Short mmCIF file of C-alpha atoms in Angstrom, two decimals:
data_model
loop_
_atom_site.label_atom_id
_atom_site.label_comp_id
_atom_site.label_asym_id
_atom_site.label_seq_id
_atom_site.Cartn_x
_atom_site.Cartn_y
_atom_site.Cartn_z
CA MET P 1113 120.59 107.94 121.12
CA VAL P 1114 120.10 109.66 117.78
CA LEU P 1115 118.75 107.51 114.99
CA ILE P 1116 119.35 108.23 111.33
CA ALA P 1117 117.38 106.56 108.53
CA MET P 1118 117.98 106.50 104.81
CA GLY P 1119 114.99 106.08 102.52
CA PHE P 1120 114.82 105.03 98.86
CA GLU P 1121 111.77 105.89 96.73
CA GLY P 1122 111.13 104.96 93.09
CA SER P 1123 107.59 103.58 92.78
CA ALA P 1124 106.60 105.85 89.88
CA ASN P 1125 108.62 108.30 87.78
CA LYS P 1126 110.31 110.09 90.69
CA LEU P 1127 113.56 108.72 92.09
CA GLY P 1128 114.58 110.01 95.51
CA VAL P 1129 116.98 109.16 98.33
CA GLY P 1130 116.38 110.87 101.66
CA ILE P 1131 118.09 110.95 105.05
CA VAL P 1132 116.11 111.77 108.18
CA ARG P 1133 117.11 112.05 111.84
CA ASP P 1134 114.72 110.86 114.52
CA ASP P 1135 114.43 114.36 116.00
CA GLY P 1136 112.52 115.26 112.85
CA GLN P 1137 115.35 116.87 110.89
CA VAL P 1138 115.45 116.14 107.17
CA LEU P 1139 119.19 116.00 106.47
CA ALA P 1140 118.98 115.40 102.72
CA ASN P 1141 116.26 114.79 100.13
CA PRO P 1142 117.59 114.85 96.55
CA ARG P 1143 115.26 113.68 93.79
CA VAL P 1144 115.20 113.30 90.00
CA THR P 1145 112.10 112.92 87.81
CA PHE P 1146 111.72 110.87 84.63
CA VAL P 1147 109.97 113.32 82.29
CA THR P 1148 108.48 112.00 79.04
CA PRO P 1149 107.71 114.03 75.90
CA PRO P 1150 104.31 115.77 75.60
CA GLY P 1151 101.55 113.32 74.79
CA GLU P 1152 103.37 110.37 76.35
CA GLY P 1153 103.05 108.70 79.73
CA PHE P 1154 105.83 106.73 81.43
CA GLN P 1155 106.09 102.95 80.93
CA PRO P 1156 107.51 100.57 83.56
CA SER P 1157 110.60 99.38 81.68
CA GLU P 1158 111.83 102.81 80.60
CA THR P 1159 111.11 104.19 84.06
CA ALA P 1160 113.11 101.35 85.61
CA ARG P 1161 116.00 102.13 83.25
CA HIS P 1162 115.85 105.78 84.30
CA HIS P 1163 116.01 104.83 87.98
CA GLN P 1164 118.87 102.41 87.35
CA GLN P 1165 120.81 105.19 85.60
CA HIS P 1166 120.35 107.75 88.36
CA VAL P 1167 119.99 105.98 91.70
CA LEU P 1168 123.69 105.69 92.58
CA ASP P 1169 124.30 109.38 91.84
CA VAL P 1170 121.28 110.42 93.89
CA LEU P 1171 122.46 108.19 96.75
CA ALA P 1172 125.90 109.85 96.64
CA ASP P 1173 124.21 113.27 96.60
CA ALA P 1174 122.15 112.39 99.67
CA LEU P 1175 125.21 111.36 101.70
CA ALA P 1176 127.10 114.47 100.57
CA GLU P 1177 124.18 116.82 101.35
CA ALA P 1178 123.75 115.30 104.81
CA LYS P 1179 127.53 115.27 105.32
CA LEU P 1180 127.34 111.71 106.55
CA SER P 1181 129.28 108.56 105.91
CA PRO P 1182 127.46 105.23 105.51
CA LYS P 1183 128.47 104.02 108.97
CA GLU P 1184 126.34 106.80 110.51
CA ILE P 1185 123.15 105.46 108.91
CA ASP P 1186 121.23 103.23 111.34
CA VAL P 1187 118.62 101.73 109.03
CA VAL P 1188 118.10 101.47 105.27
CA CYS P 1189 114.46 101.89 104.20
CA TYR P 1190 112.94 101.39 100.77
CA THR P 1191 109.50 101.48 99.16
CA LYS P 1192 108.09 97.99 99.18
CA GLY P 1193 104.97 99.15 97.33
CA PRO P 1194 102.50 100.01 95.99
CA GLY P 1195 103.73 101.09 92.58
CA MET P 1196 105.22 99.90 89.30
CA GLY P 1197 107.06 96.56 89.41
CA ALA P 1198 110.39 97.06 87.64
CA PRO P 1199 110.99 100.57 89.03
CA LEU P 1200 110.29 99.35 92.57
CA VAL P 1201 112.68 96.41 92.17
CA SER P 1202 115.42 98.58 90.67
CA VAL P 1203 115.48 100.73 93.78
CA ALA P 1204 115.04 97.82 96.23
CA LEU P 1205 118.12 96.14 94.74
CA VAL P 1206 120.28 99.10 95.70
CA ALA P 1207 118.75 99.26 99.19
CA ARG P 1208 119.38 95.55 99.75
CA THR P 1209 122.95 95.86 98.52
CA VAL P 1210 123.97 98.86 100.63
CA ALA P 1211 122.23 97.40 103.69
CA GLN P 1212 124.49 94.35 103.35
CA LEU P 1213 127.62 96.33 102.42
CA TRP P 1214 127.22 98.65 105.40
CA ARG P 1215 125.87 95.88 107.69
CA LYS P 1216 122.63 97.75 108.48
CA PRO P 1217 119.07 96.50 109.03
CA ILE P 1218 116.61 97.00 106.18
CA LEU P 1219 112.93 98.01 106.25
CA GLY P 1220 110.27 97.74 103.56
CA VAL P 1221 107.92 100.72 103.77
CA ASN P 1222 104.43 101.31 102.42
CA HIS P 1223 104.57 104.30 100.06
CA CYS P 1224 101.22 105.74 101.20
CA ILE P 1225 102.26 105.60 104.84
CA GLY P 1226 105.46 107.41 103.86
CA HIS P 1227 103.31 110.30 102.58
CA ILE P 1228 101.18 110.33 105.72
CA GLU P 1229 104.06 110.23 108.19
CA MET P 1230 106.02 112.93 106.36
CA GLY P 1231 102.88 115.08 106.22
CA ARG P 1232 102.36 114.67 109.96
CA LEU P 1233 106.01 115.45 110.69
CA ILE P 1234 106.28 118.57 108.53
CA THR P 1235 102.91 120.10 109.41
CA GLY P 1236 102.56 119.00 113.03
CA ALA P 1237 99.00 117.81 112.40
CA VAL P 1238 98.10 115.54 115.32
CA ASN P 1239 95.27 113.31 114.13
CA PRO P 1240 94.05 114.62 110.78
CA THR P 1241 91.73 113.21 108.18
CA VAL P 1242 94.18 112.67 105.31
CA LEU P 1243 93.40 113.30 101.65
CA TYR P 1244 96.09 111.41 99.74
CA VAL P 1245 96.02 112.36 96.08
CA SER P 1246 98.62 111.48 93.48
CA GLY P 1247 99.07 110.00 90.01
CA GLY P 1248 98.70 106.51 91.45
CA ASN P 1249 96.49 106.89 94.52
CA THR P 1250 93.36 108.69 95.67
CA GLN P 1251 92.24 107.87 99.20
CA VAL P 1252 90.71 109.55 102.22
CA ILE P 1253 92.35 108.07 105.29
CA ALA P 1254 91.76 108.36 109.02
CA TYR P 1255 93.65 106.71 111.84
CA SER P 1256 91.78 104.28 114.03
CA GLN P 1257 93.02 101.54 116.34
CA ARG P 1258 96.49 100.93 114.94
CA ARG P 1259 95.47 101.22 111.27
CA TYR P 1260 95.28 103.95 108.66
CA ARG P 1261 91.75 103.13 107.56
CA ILE P 1262 90.57 104.00 104.06
CA PHE P 1263 87.27 105.86 104.40
CA GLY P 1264 86.84 106.70 100.74
CA GLU P 1265 88.77 106.16 97.56
CA THR P 1266 88.64 106.21 93.81
CA LEU P 1267 86.65 103.37 92.28
CA ASP P 1268 88.81 103.44 89.16
CA ILE P 1269 91.69 105.80 88.36
CA ALA P 1270 93.57 108.17 90.63
CA VAL P 1271 92.82 111.87 90.30
CA GLY P 1272 96.44 112.51 89.32
CA ASN P 1273 96.14 109.88 86.60
CA CYS P 1274 93.08 111.73 85.29
CA LEU P 1275 95.09 114.96 85.21
CA ASP P 1276 98.14 113.32 83.61
CA ARG P 1277 96.08 111.71 80.85
CA PHE P 1278 94.19 114.91 80.09
CA ALA P 1279 97.54 116.70 79.80
CA ARG P 1280 98.54 114.04 77.24
CA CYS P 1281 95.26 114.58 75.41
CA ILE P 1282 96.02 118.28 74.88
CA ARG P 1283 99.76 117.62 74.51
CA LEU P 1284 100.86 119.72 77.46
CA SER P 1285 104.48 119.51 78.53
CA ASN P 1286 105.24 116.98 81.28
CA ASP P 1287 108.01 119.23 82.62
CA PRO P 1288 108.15 119.63 85.59
CA SER P 1289 104.91 117.64 85.81
CA PRO P 1290 101.68 117.52 83.77
CA GLY P 1291 99.57 118.45 86.82
CA TYR P 1292 101.65 121.56 87.47
CA ASN P 1293 101.17 122.71 83.88
CA ILE P 1294 97.41 122.12 84.07
CA GLU P 1295 97.33 124.22 87.24
CA GLN P 1296 99.18 127.11 85.60
CA LEU P 1297 96.99 126.97 82.49
CA ALA P 1298 93.80 126.88 84.60
CA LYS P 1299 94.87 130.13 86.27
CA GLN P 1300 94.78 131.80 82.84
CA ALA P 1301 91.11 130.98 82.35
CA SER P 1302 88.68 133.83 82.84
CA GLY P 1303 86.33 131.62 84.84
CA ASP P 1304 83.43 132.68 82.59
CA LYS P 1305 83.66 129.61 80.39
CA PHE P 1306 82.88 126.35 82.14
CA VAL P 1307 82.40 122.92 80.56
CA LYS P 1308 79.98 120.82 82.61
CA LEU P 1309 81.68 117.51 83.30
CA PRO P 1310 80.28 114.30 84.87
CA TYR P 1311 80.51 114.86 88.63
CA THR P 1312 80.80 111.40 90.17
CA VAL P 1313 80.73 110.88 93.92
CA LYS P 1314 79.33 107.47 94.91
CA GLY P 1315 78.73 107.13 98.63
CA MET P 1316 82.06 107.61 100.33
CA ASP P 1317 83.97 107.05 97.06
CA VAL P 1318 84.71 108.90 93.79
CA SER P 1319 85.15 107.89 90.16
CA PHE P 1320 87.19 109.66 87.48
CA SER P 1321 87.36 107.41 84.43
CA GLY P 1322 83.93 108.41 83.07
CA LEU P 1323 84.81 112.07 83.45
CA LEU P 1324 88.15 111.54 81.71
CA SER P 1325 86.56 109.69 78.76
CA PHE P 1326 83.93 112.40 78.46
CA LEU P 1327 86.56 115.11 78.33
CA GLU P 1328 89.00 113.24 76.06
CA GLU P 1329 86.22 112.67 73.54
CA ARG P 1330 85.09 116.29 73.47
CA ALA P 1331 88.27 118.29 74.03
CA PRO P 1332 89.51 118.45 70.42
CA SER P 1333 86.16 119.66 69.05
CA LEU P 1334 85.57 122.08 71.93
CA ILE P 1335 88.93 123.69 71.26
CA ASP P 1336 88.63 123.60 67.46
CA SER P 1337 85.24 125.31 67.68
CA GLY P 1338 87.04 128.31 69.10
CA GLU P 1339 84.55 128.50 71.93
CA PHE P 1340 86.83 127.08 74.62
CA SER P 1341 90.58 127.42 75.16
CA GLN P 1342 92.84 124.78 76.68
CA ALA P 1343 92.86 127.01 79.77
CA ASP P 1344 89.05 126.87 80.00
CA LEU P 1345 89.14 123.07 79.84
CA CYS P 1346 91.87 122.85 82.50
CA TYR P 1347 89.87 125.19 84.70
CA SER P 1348 86.65 123.17 84.22
CA LEU P 1349 88.48 119.92 84.97
CA GLN P 1350 90.12 121.19 88.15
CA GLU P 1351 86.97 122.78 89.52
CA THR P 1352 85.03 119.56 89.01
CA ILE P 1353 87.53 117.00 90.29
CA PHE P 1354 88.62 119.11 93.24
CA ALA P 1355 85.00 119.65 94.27
CA MET P 1356 84.52 115.87 94.18
CA LEU P 1357 87.60 115.37 96.36
CA THR P 1358 86.45 118.08 98.75
CA GLU P 1359 83.05 116.44 99.11
CA MET P 1360 84.60 113.00 99.71
CA THR P 1361 86.92 114.49 102.33
CA GLU P 1362 84.14 116.40 104.05
CA ARG P 1363 82.10 113.22 104.34
CA ALA P 1364 84.94 111.46 106.13
CA MET P 1365 85.56 114.43 108.41
CA ALA P 1366 81.89 114.53 109.37
CA HIS P 1367 81.95 110.80 110.07
CA CYS P 1368 85.06 111.09 112.26
CA GLY P 1369 84.27 114.45 113.85
CA SER P 1370 87.67 115.58 112.65
CA GLN P 1371 89.11 119.05 113.28
CA GLU P 1372 92.13 118.62 111.04
CA VAL P 1373 92.62 117.79 107.38
CA LEU P 1374 96.01 116.97 105.87
CA LEU P 1375 96.72 116.97 102.12
CA VAL P 1376 99.50 114.68 100.85
CA GLY P 1377 100.65 113.30 97.50
CA GLY P 1378 101.73 115.07 94.31
CA VAL P 1379 98.27 116.51 93.55
CA ALA P 1380 98.28 118.08 97.04
CA CYS P 1381 100.79 120.65 95.69
CA ASN P 1382 97.90 122.20 93.76
CA LEU P 1383 97.03 125.55 95.34
CA ARG P 1384 93.47 125.55 94.00
CA LEU P 1385 92.85 122.18 95.68
CA GLN P 1386 94.34 123.52 98.91
CA GLN P 1387 92.09 126.55 98.63
CA MET P 1388 88.93 124.51 98.09
CA VAL P 1389 89.61 122.02 100.86
CA GLY P 1390 90.74 124.88 103.09
CA GLN P 1391 87.45 126.69 102.53
CA MET P 1392 85.51 123.55 103.41
CA ALA P 1393 87.64 123.11 106.53
CA ASP P 1394 87.04 126.74 107.58
CA GLU P 1395 83.29 126.28 107.23
CA ARG P 1396 83.53 123.33 109.60
CA GLY P 1397 85.82 125.10 112.06
CA ALA P 1398 88.63 122.72 111.11
CA LYS P 1399 92.25 123.40 110.11
CA LEU P 1400 93.93 122.58 106.79
CA TYR P 1401 97.51 121.26 106.76
CA ALA P 1402 99.56 121.02 103.59
CA THR P 1403 103.24 120.86 102.64
CA ASP P 1404 105.08 122.09 99.57
CA HIS P 1405 106.46 120.26 96.51
CA ARG P 1406 109.51 118.98 98.43
CA PHE P 1407 107.36 116.65 100.50
CA CYS P 1408 104.05 116.38 98.58
CA ILE P 1409 105.74 114.89 95.57
CA ASP P 1410 107.23 111.41 96.03
CA ASN P 1411 110.57 111.66 97.84
CA GLY P 1412 113.06 109.49 99.73
CA ALA P 1413 112.83 111.32 103.05
CA MET P 1414 109.20 110.30 103.51
CA ILE P 1415 110.22 106.66 103.25
CA ALA P 1416 112.98 107.26 105.79
CA GLN P 1417 110.52 109.01 108.12
CA ALA P 1418 107.98 106.17 108.06
CA GLY P 1419 110.93 103.81 108.42
CA ILE P 1420 112.16 105.58 111.55
CA GLU P 1421 108.73 105.16 113.17
CA MET P 1422 108.75 101.47 112.32
CA PHE P 1423 112.37 100.99 113.42
CA ARG P 1424 111.75 102.64 116.79
CA CYS P 1425 109.02 100.05 117.37
CA GLY P 1426 111.60 97.33 116.84
CA LEU P 1427 110.61 96.40 113.30
CA THR P 1428 113.02 95.29 110.60
CA THR P 1429 112.47 93.27 107.43
CA PRO P 1430 114.29 89.95 106.94
CA MET P 1431 116.24 90.10 103.67
CA SER P 1432 114.16 87.27 102.17
CA ASP P 1433 111.05 89.48 102.68
CA THR P 1434 112.52 92.52 100.96
CA GLY P 1435 110.58 91.96 97.76
CA CYS P 1436 108.29 94.53 96.21
CA THR P 1437 104.55 94.44 95.65
CA GLN P 1438 102.56 96.47 93.17
CA ARG P 1439 99.42 96.29 95.32
CA TYR P 1440 99.85 97.24 98.96
CA ARG P 1441 96.85 98.65 100.78
CA THR P 1442 97.37 101.44 103.28
CA ASP P 1443 95.39 99.55 105.91
CA GLU P 1444 97.57 96.43 105.65
CA VAL P 1445 100.21 97.93 107.90
CA GLU P 1446 99.90 97.86 111.67
CA ILE P 1447 100.68 101.35 112.96
CA LEU P 1448 102.50 100.38 116.12
CA TRP P 1449 103.82 103.86 116.78
CA ARG P 1450 100.40 105.39 117.47
CA ASP P 1451 97.90 104.61 120.22
CA SER J 253 116.72 66.01 80.14
CA ILE J 254 113.76 66.55 77.86
CA MET J 255 110.49 67.83 79.38
CA ASN J 256 107.09 68.46 77.88
CA SER J 257 106.57 72.18 77.63
CA THR J 258 104.45 74.67 75.74
CA GLY J 259 106.39 76.66 73.15
CA ASP J 260 108.90 76.21 70.41
CA SER J 261 110.26 72.74 71.02
CA ASP J 262 110.40 69.77 73.35
CA GLN J 263 113.90 70.74 74.41
CA VAL J 264 114.62 72.55 77.66
CA HIS J 265 116.86 75.47 76.90
CA GLN J 266 119.35 76.51 79.51
CA ALA J 267 121.82 79.33 79.94
CA VAL J 268 124.38 79.62 82.72
CA LEU J 269 126.05 82.87 83.71
CA ARG J 270 129.15 82.90 85.91
CA ILE J 271 129.82 86.36 87.27
CA PRO J 272 133.14 86.93 89.07
CA PHE J 273 133.38 89.15 92.13
CA LYS J 274 136.36 90.41 94.10
CA ASP J 275 135.75 87.94 96.92
CA ALA J 276 133.19 85.61 98.48
CA ARG J 277 131.67 88.41 100.57
CA HIS J 278 130.82 90.46 97.48
CA ALA J 279 129.49 87.38 95.71
CA GLU J 280 127.21 86.56 98.67
CA ILE J 281 125.92 90.11 98.83
CA ALA J 282 125.14 90.19 95.10
CA CYS J 283 123.55 86.75 95.27
CA THR J 284 121.33 87.76 98.20
CA SER J 285 120.21 91.00 96.53
CA LEU J 286 119.42 89.30 93.24
CA SER J 287 117.63 86.24 94.63
CA VAL J 288 114.78 88.01 96.42
CA ASP J 289 112.58 88.93 93.45
CA PRO J 290 110.61 86.16 91.74
CA GLU J 291 110.59 85.90 87.96
CA PRO J 292 107.54 87.74 86.57
CA PRO J 293 104.38 85.62 86.21
CA ARG J 294 104.01 84.05 82.77
CA SER J 295 107.71 84.46 82.05
CA PHE J 296 108.06 80.69 81.40
CA VAL J 297 111.55 80.86 82.87
CA THR J 298 113.01 79.34 86.02
CA LYS J 299 116.04 81.02 87.47
CA THR J 300 118.36 79.71 90.15
CA ILE J 301 121.14 81.76 91.65
CA ARG J 302 123.89 80.80 94.08
CA ALA J 303 127.25 82.00 95.27
CA ASP J 304 130.19 79.67 94.60
CA GLY J 305 133.24 81.19 96.27
CA SER J 306 133.76 84.54 94.59
CA LEU J 307 131.53 83.56 91.66
CA VAL J 308 127.82 84.10 91.32
CA VAL J 309 126.29 81.31 89.21
CA VAL J 310 122.91 81.97 87.61
CA THR J 311 121.04 79.31 85.67
CA PHE J 312 118.08 80.15 83.43
CA THR J 313 115.84 77.37 82.16
CA SER J 314 112.95 77.64 79.73
CA GLY J 315 111.07 75.73 77.05
CA GLN J 316 111.21 78.83 74.85
CA VAL J 317 114.44 80.45 73.67
CA ARG J 318 112.72 83.81 73.22
CA LYS J 319 111.65 83.87 76.85
CA LEU J 320 115.16 82.93 77.94
CA ARG J 321 116.56 85.98 76.15
CA VAL J 322 114.05 88.33 77.82
CA ALA J 323 114.86 86.94 81.26
CA ILE J 324 118.62 87.20 80.74
CA ASN J 325 118.41 90.78 79.40
CA SER J 326 116.38 91.86 82.37
CA PHE J 327 118.72 90.08 84.74
CA PHE J 328 121.73 91.85 83.23
CA ASP J 329 120.18 95.27 83.93
CA PHE J 330 119.63 94.33 87.55
CA ALA J 331 123.03 92.62 87.95
CA THR J 332 124.81 95.65 86.48
CA LEU J 333 123.08 97.84 89.04
CA VAL J 334 124.10 95.60 91.95
CA ILE J 335 127.69 95.37 90.70
CA GLY J 336 127.78 99.17 90.32
CA THR J 337 126.44 99.61 93.84
CA ILE J 338 129.11 97.32 95.29
CA ASP J 339 131.86 99.06 93.32
CA ARG J 340 130.81 102.50 94.41
CA PHE J 341 129.52 102.06 97.95
CA ASP J 342 131.53 99.29 99.56
CA LEU J 343 133.01 100.46 102.85
CA VAL J 344 136.67 101.35 102.76
CA PRO J 345 138.65 99.27 105.31
CA ASP J 346 138.73 101.87 108.10
CA GLN J 347 134.89 102.39 108.09
#
């Protein structure tokens, strides 16, 4: 029997509704992004308003793209957390309502696990060490005994948050995303000019807030001096933070004896990061797996995919438990669908 | 009744919304969707919500009028979304 899941995602500034079939086909995955003006980040209440304005249209788009009617959906999945409160609730409300209207079971999904399961599906990686890097999360994860265990993580801010805030500092456009624009600008640097930034790996973990403060304080004067361009600073930042991530990932791979590494999350779109981690993997005789922007960046299909795995194990969420939670650790979920 | 509370006055301020739906089924669905999320911490507002036939009845209680307004505004955004979802995605009879 074919199973079809619908997934709703809105934990940060991306709003997506995806439809996935249990044979691995992604039937629809429309998404809209709340883009703020240069120099500004996105606040919870305005982000929630954005999601409220767009979610019903994106839902209609998903059904149209998949050429399905609601009765053909078997389970409605939504992001329970982690993420921003009001945006999460805005999306959960729609999921709860359609689940009742269409008389379907509902499933609350962990956002991080959505990334992992979509990464595994799209790339075919069997049992990879996962580097999950986004605006809200930075973790190195490996599967062990029914849990996605966090082997290393940021001690303060996510690497994507570091990138986003530096983009604000130099007033880069946030369209399509600040990280994308930093990546393009970094490519323009000659590579001859490098600003030495605080490289902070602590045991199995990393830290970015000291590096960010350091750079925010110095960027205006470095640029005004004429010695460094914005491109040089973007280049220096990427080289440093990606090297830190590569080191943290390599440590976990060595610990686990892993032959596969999977990159997921919005920052995983970055080709320089893929190149650096890929080089490290090559040197270890391991293989790098990565997807493109459709699945790296937050999307609804990844929630549907994790939901399908959960649903096939017999899980559903009672309506009274369909709340949202801003903190939701990756290792809190029992991964019943793996040995 | 008058309760001791922190804030503007000794009075308990209350607002009641009665939202009509097409039928009891729609009212129950809306009520269920909107009753899951707790009020934010430190909101100083208690909210109760129940379906009464085809009406959804929401009662907001607070010692501070300001806080009441915040809670009701927020609730209206969420209620509008649920009502819009029901209007647009209810199954047509043959589905």
